[in-house]
Protein backbone atom coordinates (compact mmCIF):
# COMPACT_ATOMS: atom_id res chain seq x y z
CA UNK A 1 0.00 0.00 0.00
CA UNK A 2 1.65 3.21 -1.21
CA UNK A 3 1.80 5.83 1.52
CA UNK A 4 3.11 8.49 -0.88
CA UNK A 5 1.52 8.68 -4.32
CA UNK A 6 2.53 10.57 -7.41
CA UNK A 7 -0.26 9.80 -9.82
CA UNK A 8 1.26 11.42 -12.90
CA UNK A 9 4.16 9.38 -14.25
CA UNK A 10 5.09 12.14 -16.68
CA UNK A 11 4.49 15.81 -17.41
CA UNK A 12 5.46 17.91 -20.39
CA UNK A 13 5.65 21.72 -20.15
CA UNK A 14 6.84 24.48 -22.43
CA UNK A 15 9.84 26.51 -21.43
CA UNK A 16 8.83 29.62 -19.49
CA UNK A 17 5.53 28.16 -18.31
CA UNK A 18 4.66 26.85 -14.86
CA UNK A 19 5.23 23.19 -13.98
CA UNK A 20 3.00 21.76 -11.25
CA UNK A 21 3.88 18.38 -9.80
CA UNK A 22 1.44 16.77 -7.40
CA UNK A 23 1.79 14.36 -4.50
CA UNK A 24 -0.72 12.75 -2.14
CA UNK A 25 -0.04 10.91 1.08
CA UNK A 26 -2.08 8.69 3.36
CA UNK A 27 -0.11 8.59 6.62
CA UNK A 28 -1.30 11.38 8.94
CA UNK A 29 1.84 10.93 11.06
CA UNK A 30 4.01 12.42 8.33
CA UNK A 31 5.21 15.84 9.39
CA UNK A 32 8.04 16.66 7.02
CA UNK A 33 7.90 16.59 3.25
CA UNK A 34 10.65 16.87 0.66
CA UNK A 35 11.08 17.03 -3.08
CA UNK A 36 14.08 15.44 -4.73
CA UNK A 37 15.20 15.80 -8.32
CA UNK A 38 16.97 12.98 -10.13
CA UNK A 39 18.97 12.99 -13.35
CA UNK A 40 19.84 9.71 -15.08
CA UNK A 41 22.74 7.80 -13.51
CA UNK A 42 22.83 10.14 -10.53
CA UNK A 43 21.40 9.92 -7.04
CA UNK A 44 18.42 12.05 -6.02
CA UNK A 45 19.31 15.64 -5.11
CA UNK A 46 17.41 17.56 -2.48
CA UNK A 47 15.35 20.40 -3.91
CA UNK A 48 13.02 21.85 -1.31
CA UNK A 49 11.18 20.80 1.84
CA UNK A 50 8.28 21.84 4.02
CA UNK A 51 7.35 21.17 7.60
CA UNK A 52 3.78 20.34 8.51
CA UNK A 53 3.48 23.56 10.50
CA UNK A 54 3.70 25.55 7.27
CA UNK A 55 1.55 25.62 4.17
CA UNK A 56 4.05 27.16 1.78
CA UNK A 57 7.80 27.30 1.29
CA UNK A 58 9.50 29.18 -1.48
CA UNK A 59 13.06 29.00 -2.81
CA UNK A 60 13.71 30.94 -5.99
CA UNK A 61 11.75 29.40 -8.85
CA UNK A 62 10.54 26.54 -6.64
CA UNK A 63 7.55 26.68 -4.29
CA UNK A 64 6.04 23.81 -2.35
CA UNK A 65 2.46 24.00 -1.10
CA UNK A 66 1.07 21.75 1.62
CA UNK A 67 -2.62 21.11 2.23
CA UNK A 68 -2.73 18.97 5.37
CA UNK A 69 -6.48 18.51 5.43
CA UNK A 70 -6.36 17.08 1.91
CA UNK A 71 -3.05 15.27 2.55
CA UNK A 72 -1.76 16.83 -0.63
CA UNK A 73 1.33 18.72 -1.62
CA UNK A 74 2.49 20.24 -4.84
CA UNK A 75 5.70 21.59 -6.30
CA UNK A 76 5.50 24.63 -8.55
CA UNK A 77 8.38 25.56 -10.83
CA UNK A 78 8.11 28.93 -12.51
CA UNK A 79 9.40 29.73 -15.01
CA UNK A 80 10.29 26.21 -16.17
CA UNK A 81 13.65 25.78 -17.88
CA UNK A 82 14.98 22.92 -20.06
CA UNK A 83 17.51 22.09 -17.31
CA UNK A 84 14.58 21.27 -15.02
CA UNK A 85 13.89 18.16 -17.10
CA UNK A 86 14.37 15.27 -14.67
CA UNK A 87 12.43 12.83 -12.50
CA UNK A 88 10.96 14.47 -9.40
CA UNK A 89 10.31 12.42 -6.27
CA UNK A 90 8.05 13.43 -3.46
CA UNK A 91 9.12 12.05 -0.07
CA UNK A 92 7.79 12.19 3.47
CA UNK A 93 8.69 11.14 6.97
CA UNK A 94 7.31 11.33 10.45
CA UNK A 95 9.05 12.99 13.39
CA UNK A 96 12.68 12.29 14.13
CA UNK A 97 15.43 11.14 11.83
CA UNK A 98 13.34 8.44 10.25
CA UNK A 99 13.64 6.91 6.78
CA UNK A 100 12.06 8.72 3.89
CA UNK A 101 9.02 7.24 2.16
CA UNK A 102 9.13 8.05 -1.54
CA UNK A 103 6.56 8.26 -4.30
CA UNK A 104 7.23 6.62 -7.66
CA UNK A 105 8.29 9.86 -9.26
CA UNK A 106 7.10 12.13 -12.07
CA UNK A 107 9.22 12.63 -15.17
CA UNK A 108 9.17 16.30 -16.15
CA UNK A 109 10.11 17.32 -19.66
CA UNK A 110 10.53 21.02 -20.33
CA UNK A 111 10.38 21.71 -24.04
CA UNK A 112 12.28 24.65 -25.48
CA UNK B 1 34.94 15.10 -3.12
CA UNK B 2 32.48 16.38 -0.58
CA UNK B 3 29.53 14.20 -1.53
CA UNK B 4 28.42 10.66 -0.81
CA UNK B 5 30.28 8.14 -2.94
CA UNK B 6 29.37 4.57 -3.76
CA UNK B 7 31.29 1.74 -5.35
CA UNK B 8 31.11 -0.05 -7.62
CA UNK B 9 28.80 2.03 -9.80
CA UNK B 10 27.72 -1.04 -11.74
CA UNK B 11 27.81 -4.68 -10.73
CA UNK B 12 26.77 -7.74 -12.73
CA UNK B 13 26.45 -10.95 -10.75
CA UNK B 14 25.44 -14.46 -11.63
CA UNK B 15 22.53 -15.81 -9.66
CA UNK B 16 23.81 -17.32 -6.43
CA UNK B 17 26.88 -15.10 -6.13
CA UNK B 18 27.54 -12.90 -3.12
CA UNK B 19 28.02 -9.16 -3.65
CA UNK B 20 29.27 -6.31 -1.46
CA UNK B 21 28.34 -2.68 -2.10
CA UNK B 22 30.25 0.14 -0.47
CA UNK B 23 29.12 3.58 0.69
CA UNK B 24 31.35 6.45 1.79
CA UNK B 25 29.13 9.04 3.48
CA UNK B 26 29.91 12.71 3.85
CA UNK B 27 32.56 13.12 6.54
CA UNK B 28 31.06 13.70 9.96
CA UNK B 29 27.55 12.63 9.02
CA UNK B 30 26.01 10.68 11.85
CA UNK B 31 23.15 9.00 10.02
CA UNK B 32 23.41 6.63 7.08
CA UNK B 33 20.57 5.05 5.13
CA UNK B 34 20.40 2.38 2.44
CA UNK B 35 17.56 2.37 -0.10
CA UNK B 36 16.68 0.02 -2.95
CA UNK B 37 15.22 1.46 -6.14
CA UNK B 38 13.63 -0.96 -8.59
CA UNK B 39 13.00 0.09 -12.18
CA UNK B 40 10.16 2.60 -12.42
CA UNK B 41 9.79 2.87 -8.65
CA UNK B 42 10.85 5.31 -6.00
CA UNK B 43 13.61 4.41 -3.54
CA UNK B 44 12.51 2.07 -0.76
CA UNK B 45 14.10 2.01 2.67
CA UNK B 46 16.33 -0.91 3.61
CA UNK B 47 18.24 -0.03 6.77
CA UNK B 48 19.49 2.87 8.93
CA UNK B 49 22.61 3.47 11.01
CA UNK B 50 23.28 6.08 13.62
CA UNK B 51 27.06 6.10 13.88
CA UNK B 52 27.97 2.39 14.09
CA UNK B 53 24.64 1.28 15.52
CA UNK B 54 22.12 -0.27 13.14
CA UNK B 55 18.91 1.16 14.56
CA UNK B 56 16.43 -0.04 11.95
CA UNK B 57 16.70 -2.93 9.52
CA UNK B 58 13.01 -3.42 8.97
CA UNK B 59 13.29 -2.80 5.23
CA UNK B 60 15.77 -5.58 4.47
CA UNK B 61 13.81 -7.97 2.22
CA UNK B 62 15.35 -11.20 3.47
CA UNK B 63 18.09 -12.63 5.66
CA UNK B 64 20.31 -12.71 2.57
CA UNK B 65 20.76 -8.95 3.03
CA UNK B 66 23.21 -7.72 5.63
CA UNK B 67 24.62 -4.26 6.30
CA UNK B 68 27.36 -2.99 8.58
CA UNK B 69 29.06 0.25 9.52
CA UNK B 70 31.70 -0.93 11.99
CA UNK B 71 33.49 2.38 12.64
CA UNK B 72 30.58 4.71 12.13
CA UNK B 73 31.77 5.92 8.74
CA UNK B 74 31.98 3.64 5.67
CA UNK B 75 29.13 1.18 5.28
CA UNK B 76 28.85 -2.05 3.31
CA UNK B 77 25.65 -3.69 2.10
CA UNK B 78 26.14 -7.38 1.45
CA UNK B 79 23.75 -9.58 -0.47
CA UNK B 80 24.30 -13.31 -0.27
CA UNK B 81 23.17 -15.82 -2.89
CA UNK B 82 21.84 -13.11 -5.18
CA UNK B 83 18.52 -13.66 -6.97
CA UNK B 84 17.16 -11.99 -10.10
CA UNK B 85 14.67 -10.00 -8.03
CA UNK B 86 17.63 -8.32 -6.28
CA UNK B 87 18.38 -6.44 -9.50
CA UNK B 88 17.94 -2.76 -8.67
CA UNK B 89 19.84 0.44 -7.93
CA UNK B 90 21.07 0.54 -4.35
CA UNK B 91 21.26 4.06 -2.98
CA UNK B 92 23.10 5.23 0.09
CA UNK B 93 22.27 8.51 1.84
CA UNK B 94 23.77 10.30 4.80
CA UNK B 95 22.58 13.15 6.97
CA UNK B 96 24.32 15.40 9.42
CA UNK B 97 22.34 14.87 12.57
CA UNK B 98 19.37 13.37 14.21
CA UNK B 99 16.56 15.85 13.69
CA UNK B 100 13.94 15.44 11.04
CA UNK B 101 14.86 18.66 9.22
CA UNK B 102 18.30 17.37 8.33
CA UNK B 103 18.21 16.61 4.65
CA UNK B 104 19.55 13.34 3.35
CA UNK B 105 22.31 13.53 0.75
CA UNK B 106 22.32 10.68 -1.73
CA UNK B 107 25.16 8.96 -3.51
CA UNK B 108 24.95 8.04 -7.22
CA UNK B 109 23.91 4.48 -6.45
CA UNK B 110 25.16 1.05 -7.45
CA UNK B 111 23.21 -0.60 -10.25
CA UNK B 112 23.12 -4.33 -9.56
CA UNK B 113 22.11 -6.71 -12.33
CA UNK B 114 21.68 -10.37 -11.43
CA UNK B 115 21.70 -12.72 -14.41
PDB file of C-alpha atoms in Angstrom:
ATOM      1  CA  UNK A   1       0.000   0.000   0.000  1.00  0.00           C
ATOM      2  CA  UNK A   2       1.647   3.210  -1.208  1.00  0.00           C
ATOM      3  CA  UNK A   3       1.803   5.832   1.522  1.00  0.00           C
ATOM      4  CA  UNK A   4       3.105   8.492  -0.884  1.00  0.00           C
ATOM      5  CA  UNK A   5       1.520   8.682  -4.319  1.00  0.00           C
ATOM      6  CA  UNK A   6       2.527  10.573  -7.407  1.00  0.00           C
ATOM      7  CA  UNK A   7      -0.260   9.796  -9.824  1.00  0.00           C
ATOM      8  CA  UNK A   8       1.259  11.421 -12.896  1.00  0.00           C
ATOM      9  CA  UNK A   9       4.162   9.378 -14.255  1.00  0.00           C
ATOM     10  CA  UNK A  10       5.091  12.141 -16.676  1.00  0.00           C
ATOM     11  CA  UNK A  11       4.494  15.808 -17.408  1.00  0.00           C
ATOM     12  CA  UNK A  12       5.461  17.914 -20.386  1.00  0.00           C
ATOM     13  CA  UNK A  13       5.648  21.717 -20.150  1.00  0.00           C
ATOM     14  CA  UNK A  14       6.845  24.479 -22.434  1.00  0.00           C
ATOM     15  CA  UNK A  15       9.844  26.513 -21.427  1.00  0.00           C
ATOM     16  CA  UNK A  16       8.833  29.616 -19.491  1.00  0.00           C
ATOM     17  CA  UNK A  17       5.532  28.157 -18.311  1.00  0.00           C
ATOM     18  CA  UNK A  18       4.661  26.849 -14.861  1.00  0.00           C
ATOM     19  CA  UNK A  19       5.228  23.190 -13.975  1.00  0.00           C
ATOM     20  CA  UNK A  20       3.002  21.761 -11.252  1.00  0.00           C
ATOM     21  CA  UNK A  21       3.880  18.379  -9.803  1.00  0.00           C
ATOM     22  CA  UNK A  22       1.443  16.768  -7.398  1.00  0.00           C
ATOM     23  CA  UNK A  23       1.793  14.356  -4.501  1.00  0.00           C
ATOM     24  CA  UNK A  24      -0.720  12.751  -2.141  1.00  0.00           C
ATOM     25  CA  UNK A  25      -0.043  10.912   1.084  1.00  0.00           C
ATOM     26  CA  UNK A  26      -2.076   8.687   3.360  1.00  0.00           C
ATOM     27  CA  UNK A  27      -0.110   8.592   6.624  1.00  0.00           C
ATOM     28  CA  UNK A  28      -1.303  11.381   8.935  1.00  0.00           C
ATOM     29  CA  UNK A  29       1.838  10.925  11.060  1.00  0.00           C
ATOM     30  CA  UNK A  30       4.009  12.418   8.328  1.00  0.00           C
ATOM     31  CA  UNK A  31       5.206  15.842   9.393  1.00  0.00           C
ATOM     32  CA  UNK A  32       8.036  16.658   7.022  1.00  0.00           C
ATOM     33  CA  UNK A  33       7.898  16.588   3.248  1.00  0.00           C
ATOM     34  CA  UNK A  34      10.650  16.865   0.664  1.00  0.00           C
ATOM     35  CA  UNK A  35      11.078  17.034  -3.076  1.00  0.00           C
ATOM     36  CA  UNK A  36      14.077  15.439  -4.727  1.00  0.00           C
ATOM     37  CA  UNK A  37      15.204  15.798  -8.319  1.00  0.00           C
ATOM     38  CA  UNK A  38      16.965  12.978 -10.129  1.00  0.00           C
ATOM     39  CA  UNK A  39      18.967  12.994 -13.353  1.00  0.00           C
ATOM     40  CA  UNK A  40      19.838   9.707 -15.084  1.00  0.00           C
ATOM     41  CA  UNK A  41      22.744   7.796 -13.513  1.00  0.00           C
ATOM     42  CA  UNK A  42      22.829  10.139 -10.529  1.00  0.00           C
ATOM     43  CA  UNK A  43      21.398   9.919  -7.042  1.00  0.00           C
ATOM     44  CA  UNK A  44      18.416  12.046  -6.023  1.00  0.00           C
ATOM     45  CA  UNK A  45      19.310  15.644  -5.111  1.00  0.00           C
ATOM     46  CA  UNK A  46      17.407  17.562  -2.478  1.00  0.00           C
ATOM     47  CA  UNK A  47      15.351  20.403  -3.908  1.00  0.00           C
ATOM     48  CA  UNK A  48      13.019  21.851  -1.308  1.00  0.00           C
ATOM     49  CA  UNK A  49      11.179  20.800   1.845  1.00  0.00           C
ATOM     50  CA  UNK A  50       8.281  21.839   4.018  1.00  0.00           C
ATOM     51  CA  UNK A  51       7.352  21.172   7.601  1.00  0.00           C
ATOM     52  CA  UNK A  52       3.776  20.341   8.508  1.00  0.00           C
ATOM     53  CA  UNK A  53       3.482  23.557  10.501  1.00  0.00           C
ATOM     54  CA  UNK A  54       3.703  25.547   7.272  1.00  0.00           C
ATOM     55  CA  UNK A  55       1.548  25.620   4.168  1.00  0.00           C
ATOM     56  CA  UNK A  56       4.048  27.161   1.780  1.00  0.00           C
ATOM     57  CA  UNK A  57       7.798  27.298   1.292  1.00  0.00           C
ATOM     58  CA  UNK A  58       9.505  29.181  -1.484  1.00  0.00           C
ATOM     59  CA  UNK A  59      13.056  29.003  -2.814  1.00  0.00           C
ATOM     60  CA  UNK A  60      13.713  30.935  -5.987  1.00  0.00           C
ATOM     61  CA  UNK A  61      11.748  29.396  -8.847  1.00  0.00           C
ATOM     62  CA  UNK A  62      10.537  26.543  -6.637  1.00  0.00           C
ATOM     63  CA  UNK A  63       7.552  26.675  -4.294  1.00  0.00           C
ATOM     64  CA  UNK A  64       6.039  23.809  -2.350  1.00  0.00           C
ATOM     65  CA  UNK A  65       2.464  23.997  -1.096  1.00  0.00           C
ATOM     66  CA  UNK A  66       1.074  21.747   1.616  1.00  0.00           C
ATOM     67  CA  UNK A  67      -2.624  21.110   2.231  1.00  0.00           C
ATOM     68  CA  UNK A  68      -2.726  18.975   5.371  1.00  0.00           C
ATOM     69  CA  UNK A  69      -6.482  18.507   5.432  1.00  0.00           C
ATOM     70  CA  UNK A  70      -6.356  17.079   1.911  1.00  0.00           C
ATOM     71  CA  UNK A  71      -3.054  15.266   2.549  1.00  0.00           C
ATOM     72  CA  UNK A  72      -1.764  16.835  -0.634  1.00  0.00           C
ATOM     73  CA  UNK A  73       1.334  18.723  -1.621  1.00  0.00           C
ATOM     74  CA  UNK A  74       2.493  20.244  -4.844  1.00  0.00           C
ATOM     75  CA  UNK A  75       5.704  21.590  -6.305  1.00  0.00           C
ATOM     76  CA  UNK A  76       5.501  24.633  -8.555  1.00  0.00           C
ATOM     77  CA  UNK A  77       8.377  25.556 -10.834  1.00  0.00           C
ATOM     78  CA  UNK A  78       8.111  28.930 -12.514  1.00  0.00           C
ATOM     79  CA  UNK A  79       9.396  29.729 -15.010  1.00  0.00           C
ATOM     80  CA  UNK A  80      10.286  26.214 -16.169  1.00  0.00           C
ATOM     81  CA  UNK A  81      13.650  25.777 -17.877  1.00  0.00           C
ATOM     82  CA  UNK A  82      14.977  22.923 -20.060  1.00  0.00           C
ATOM     83  CA  UNK A  83      17.506  22.090 -17.314  1.00  0.00           C
ATOM     84  CA  UNK A  84      14.579  21.267 -15.017  1.00  0.00           C
ATOM     85  CA  UNK A  85      13.887  18.163 -17.101  1.00  0.00           C
ATOM     86  CA  UNK A  86      14.374  15.273 -14.666  1.00  0.00           C
ATOM     87  CA  UNK A  87      12.432  12.829 -12.496  1.00  0.00           C
ATOM     88  CA  UNK A  88      10.961  14.471  -9.402  1.00  0.00           C
ATOM     89  CA  UNK A  89      10.310  12.422  -6.275  1.00  0.00           C
ATOM     90  CA  UNK A  90       8.046  13.434  -3.456  1.00  0.00           C
ATOM     91  CA  UNK A  91       9.123  12.045  -0.067  1.00  0.00           C
ATOM     92  CA  UNK A  92       7.792  12.195   3.465  1.00  0.00           C
ATOM     93  CA  UNK A  93       8.695  11.137   6.966  1.00  0.00           C
ATOM     94  CA  UNK A  94       7.314  11.335  10.454  1.00  0.00           C
ATOM     95  CA  UNK A  95       9.050  12.985  13.393  1.00  0.00           C
ATOM     96  CA  UNK A  96      12.685  12.288  14.134  1.00  0.00           C
ATOM     97  CA  UNK A  97      15.425  11.137  11.830  1.00  0.00           C
ATOM     98  CA  UNK A  98      13.338   8.435  10.249  1.00  0.00           C
ATOM     99  CA  UNK A  99      13.636   6.912   6.783  1.00  0.00           C
ATOM    100  CA  UNK A 100      12.063   8.722   3.885  1.00  0.00           C
ATOM    101  CA  UNK A 101       9.021   7.239   2.158  1.00  0.00           C
ATOM    102  CA  UNK A 102       9.130   8.046  -1.542  1.00  0.00           C
ATOM    103  CA  UNK A 103       6.555   8.262  -4.300  1.00  0.00           C
ATOM    104  CA  UNK A 104       7.227   6.618  -7.656  1.00  0.00           C
ATOM    105  CA  UNK A 105       8.294   9.859  -9.265  1.00  0.00           C
ATOM    106  CA  UNK A 106       7.097  12.133 -12.068  1.00  0.00           C
ATOM    107  CA  UNK A 107       9.223  12.629 -15.167  1.00  0.00           C
ATOM    108  CA  UNK A 108       9.172  16.302 -16.148  1.00  0.00           C
ATOM    109  CA  UNK A 109      10.107  17.322 -19.662  1.00  0.00           C
ATOM    110  CA  UNK A 110      10.530  21.021 -20.335  1.00  0.00           C
ATOM    111  CA  UNK A 111      10.376  21.710 -24.035  1.00  0.00           C
ATOM    112  CA  UNK A 112      12.281  24.646 -25.475  1.00  0.00           C
TER     113      UNK A 112
ATOM    114  CA  UNK B   1      34.940  15.103  -3.120  1.00  0.00           C
ATOM    115  CA  UNK B   2      32.484  16.376  -0.583  1.00  0.00           C
ATOM    116  CA  UNK B   3      29.529  14.196  -1.528  1.00  0.00           C
ATOM    117  CA  UNK B   4      28.416  10.658  -0.812  1.00  0.00           C
ATOM    118  CA  UNK B   5      30.280   8.144  -2.937  1.00  0.00           C
ATOM    119  CA  UNK B   6      29.371   4.568  -3.755  1.00  0.00           C
ATOM    120  CA  UNK B   7      31.289   1.737  -5.351  1.00  0.00           C
ATOM    121  CA  UNK B   8      31.107  -0.045  -7.616  1.00  0.00           C
ATOM    122  CA  UNK B   9      28.799   2.034  -9.796  1.00  0.00           C
ATOM    123  CA  UNK B  10      27.725  -1.043 -11.737  1.00  0.00           C
ATOM    124  CA  UNK B  11      27.811  -4.682 -10.731  1.00  0.00           C
ATOM    125  CA  UNK B  12      26.773  -7.739 -12.728  1.00  0.00           C
ATOM    126  CA  UNK B  13      26.447 -10.945 -10.747  1.00  0.00           C
ATOM    127  CA  UNK B  14      25.437 -14.463 -11.630  1.00  0.00           C
ATOM    128  CA  UNK B  15      22.532 -15.812  -9.656  1.00  0.00           C
ATOM    129  CA  UNK B  16      23.812 -17.320  -6.434  1.00  0.00           C
ATOM    130  CA  UNK B  17      26.880 -15.097  -6.133  1.00  0.00           C
ATOM    131  CA  UNK B  18      27.536 -12.898  -3.121  1.00  0.00           C
ATOM    132  CA  UNK B  19      28.021  -9.157  -3.647  1.00  0.00           C
ATOM    133  CA  UNK B  20      29.274  -6.308  -1.464  1.00  0.00           C
ATOM    134  CA  UNK B  21      28.341  -2.684  -2.096  1.00  0.00           C
ATOM    135  CA  UNK B  22      30.252   0.139  -0.469  1.00  0.00           C
ATOM    136  CA  UNK B  23      29.124   3.575   0.688  1.00  0.00           C
ATOM    137  CA  UNK B  24      31.352   6.445   1.785  1.00  0.00           C
ATOM    138  CA  UNK B  25      29.131   9.043   3.476  1.00  0.00           C
ATOM    139  CA  UNK B  26      29.907  12.713   3.854  1.00  0.00           C
ATOM    140  CA  UNK B  27      32.556  13.121   6.538  1.00  0.00           C
ATOM    141  CA  UNK B  28      31.062  13.702   9.963  1.00  0.00           C
ATOM    142  CA  UNK B  29      27.549  12.633   9.020  1.00  0.00           C
ATOM    143  CA  UNK B  30      26.010  10.684  11.855  1.00  0.00           C
ATOM    144  CA  UNK B  31      23.155   9.004  10.020  1.00  0.00           C
ATOM    145  CA  UNK B  32      23.410   6.627   7.083  1.00  0.00           C
ATOM    146  CA  UNK B  33      20.574   5.054   5.127  1.00  0.00           C
ATOM    147  CA  UNK B  34      20.398   2.377   2.439  1.00  0.00           C
ATOM    148  CA  UNK B  35      17.560   2.374  -0.096  1.00  0.00           C
ATOM    149  CA  UNK B  36      16.677   0.020  -2.954  1.00  0.00           C
ATOM    150  CA  UNK B  37      15.220   1.462  -6.144  1.00  0.00           C
ATOM    151  CA  UNK B  38      13.630  -0.962  -8.589  1.00  0.00           C
ATOM    152  CA  UNK B  39      13.004   0.089 -12.178  1.00  0.00           C
ATOM    153  CA  UNK B  40      10.162   2.599 -12.417  1.00  0.00           C
ATOM    154  CA  UNK B  41       9.787   2.874  -8.650  1.00  0.00           C
ATOM    155  CA  UNK B  42      10.851   5.314  -5.997  1.00  0.00           C
ATOM    156  CA  UNK B  43      13.614   4.411  -3.542  1.00  0.00           C
ATOM    157  CA  UNK B  44      12.512   2.067  -0.758  1.00  0.00           C
ATOM    158  CA  UNK B  45      14.100   2.010   2.669  1.00  0.00           C
ATOM    159  CA  UNK B  46      16.329  -0.910   3.607  1.00  0.00           C
ATOM    160  CA  UNK B  47      18.240  -0.027   6.767  1.00  0.00           C
ATOM    161  CA  UNK B  48      19.486   2.867   8.925  1.00  0.00           C
ATOM    162  CA  UNK B  49      22.607   3.467  11.011  1.00  0.00           C
ATOM    163  CA  UNK B  50      23.279   6.082  13.619  1.00  0.00           C
ATOM    164  CA  UNK B  51      27.064   6.099  13.879  1.00  0.00           C
ATOM    165  CA  UNK B  52      27.971   2.389  14.094  1.00  0.00           C
ATOM    166  CA  UNK B  53      24.638   1.277  15.518  1.00  0.00           C
ATOM    167  CA  UNK B  54      22.118  -0.272  13.140  1.00  0.00           C
ATOM    168  CA  UNK B  55      18.906   1.157  14.555  1.00  0.00           C
ATOM    169  CA  UNK B  56      16.429  -0.041  11.955  1.00  0.00           C
ATOM    170  CA  UNK B  57      16.701  -2.929   9.524  1.00  0.00           C
ATOM    171  CA  UNK B  58      13.006  -3.423   8.973  1.00  0.00           C
ATOM    172  CA  UNK B  59      13.290  -2.802   5.229  1.00  0.00           C
ATOM    173  CA  UNK B  60      15.766  -5.575   4.471  1.00  0.00           C
ATOM    174  CA  UNK B  61      13.810  -7.975   2.224  1.00  0.00           C
ATOM    175  CA  UNK B  62      15.354 -11.203   3.467  1.00  0.00           C
ATOM    176  CA  UNK B  63      18.089 -12.627   5.657  1.00  0.00           C
ATOM    177  CA  UNK B  64      20.306 -12.712   2.567  1.00  0.00           C
ATOM    178  CA  UNK B  65      20.755  -8.955   3.030  1.00  0.00           C
ATOM    179  CA  UNK B  66      23.207  -7.722   5.629  1.00  0.00           C
ATOM    180  CA  UNK B  67      24.622  -4.256   6.302  1.00  0.00           C
ATOM    181  CA  UNK B  68      27.357  -2.995   8.575  1.00  0.00           C
ATOM    182  CA  UNK B  69      29.058   0.247   9.519  1.00  0.00           C
ATOM    183  CA  UNK B  70      31.701  -0.927  11.992  1.00  0.00           C
ATOM    184  CA  UNK B  71      33.488   2.376  12.637  1.00  0.00           C
ATOM    185  CA  UNK B  72      30.581   4.707  12.127  1.00  0.00           C
ATOM    186  CA  UNK B  73      31.773   5.917   8.741  1.00  0.00           C
ATOM    187  CA  UNK B  74      31.976   3.644   5.665  1.00  0.00           C
ATOM    188  CA  UNK B  75      29.126   1.175   5.276  1.00  0.00           C
ATOM    189  CA  UNK B  76      28.849  -2.054   3.315  1.00  0.00           C
ATOM    190  CA  UNK B  77      25.652  -3.687   2.096  1.00  0.00           C
ATOM    191  CA  UNK B  78      26.141  -7.382   1.445  1.00  0.00           C
ATOM    192  CA  UNK B  79      23.746  -9.576  -0.469  1.00  0.00           C
ATOM    193  CA  UNK B  80      24.304 -13.310  -0.273  1.00  0.00           C
ATOM    194  CA  UNK B  81      23.173 -15.822  -2.891  1.00  0.00           C
ATOM    195  CA  UNK B  82      21.836 -13.109  -5.183  1.00  0.00           C
ATOM    196  CA  UNK B  83      18.522 -13.663  -6.974  1.00  0.00           C
ATOM    197  CA  UNK B  84      17.164 -11.985 -10.095  1.00  0.00           C
ATOM    198  CA  UNK B  85      14.674 -10.000  -8.027  1.00  0.00           C
ATOM    199  CA  UNK B  86      17.632  -8.325  -6.280  1.00  0.00           C
ATOM    200  CA  UNK B  87      18.384  -6.442  -9.505  1.00  0.00           C
ATOM    201  CA  UNK B  88      17.944  -2.755  -8.668  1.00  0.00           C
ATOM    202  CA  UNK B  89      19.837   0.439  -7.934  1.00  0.00           C
ATOM    203  CA  UNK B  90      21.070   0.537  -4.350  1.00  0.00           C
ATOM    204  CA  UNK B  91      21.264   4.063  -2.985  1.00  0.00           C
ATOM    205  CA  UNK B  92      23.101   5.226   0.093  1.00  0.00           C
ATOM    206  CA  UNK B  93      22.268   8.505   1.835  1.00  0.00           C
ATOM    207  CA  UNK B  94      23.774  10.301   4.800  1.00  0.00           C
ATOM    208  CA  UNK B  95      22.585  13.148   6.971  1.00  0.00           C
ATOM    209  CA  UNK B  96      24.324  15.404   9.421  1.00  0.00           C
ATOM    210  CA  UNK B  97      22.345  14.866  12.568  1.00  0.00           C
ATOM    211  CA  UNK B  98      19.370  13.371  14.209  1.00  0.00           C
ATOM    212  CA  UNK B  99      16.564  15.846  13.691  1.00  0.00           C
ATOM    213  CA  UNK B 100      13.942  15.438  11.036  1.00  0.00           C
ATOM    214  CA  UNK B 101      14.857  18.656   9.223  1.00  0.00           C
ATOM    215  CA  UNK B 102      18.298  17.365   8.330  1.00  0.00           C
ATOM    216  CA  UNK B 103      18.205  16.610   4.647  1.00  0.00           C
ATOM    217  CA  UNK B 104      19.553  13.338   3.350  1.00  0.00           C
ATOM    218  CA  UNK B 105      22.308  13.530   0.747  1.00  0.00           C
ATOM    219  CA  UNK B 106      22.323  10.675  -1.731  1.00  0.00           C
ATOM    220  CA  UNK B 107      25.156   8.956  -3.508  1.00  0.00           C
ATOM    221  CA  UNK B 108      24.953   8.043  -7.219  1.00  0.00           C
ATOM    222  CA  UNK B 109      23.913   4.479  -6.449  1.00  0.00           C
ATOM    223  CA  UNK B 110      25.164   1.047  -7.454  1.00  0.00           C
ATOM    224  CA  UNK B 111      23.213  -0.600 -10.254  1.00  0.00           C
ATOM    225  CA  UNK B 112      23.117  -4.334  -9.556  1.00  0.00           C
ATOM    226  CA  UNK B 113      22.114  -6.710 -12.326  1.00  0.00           C
ATOM    227  CA  UNK B 114      21.683 -10.371 -11.432  1.00  0.00           C
ATOM    228  CA  UNK B 115      21.697 -12.721 -14.414  1.00  0.00           C
TER     229      UNK B 115
END
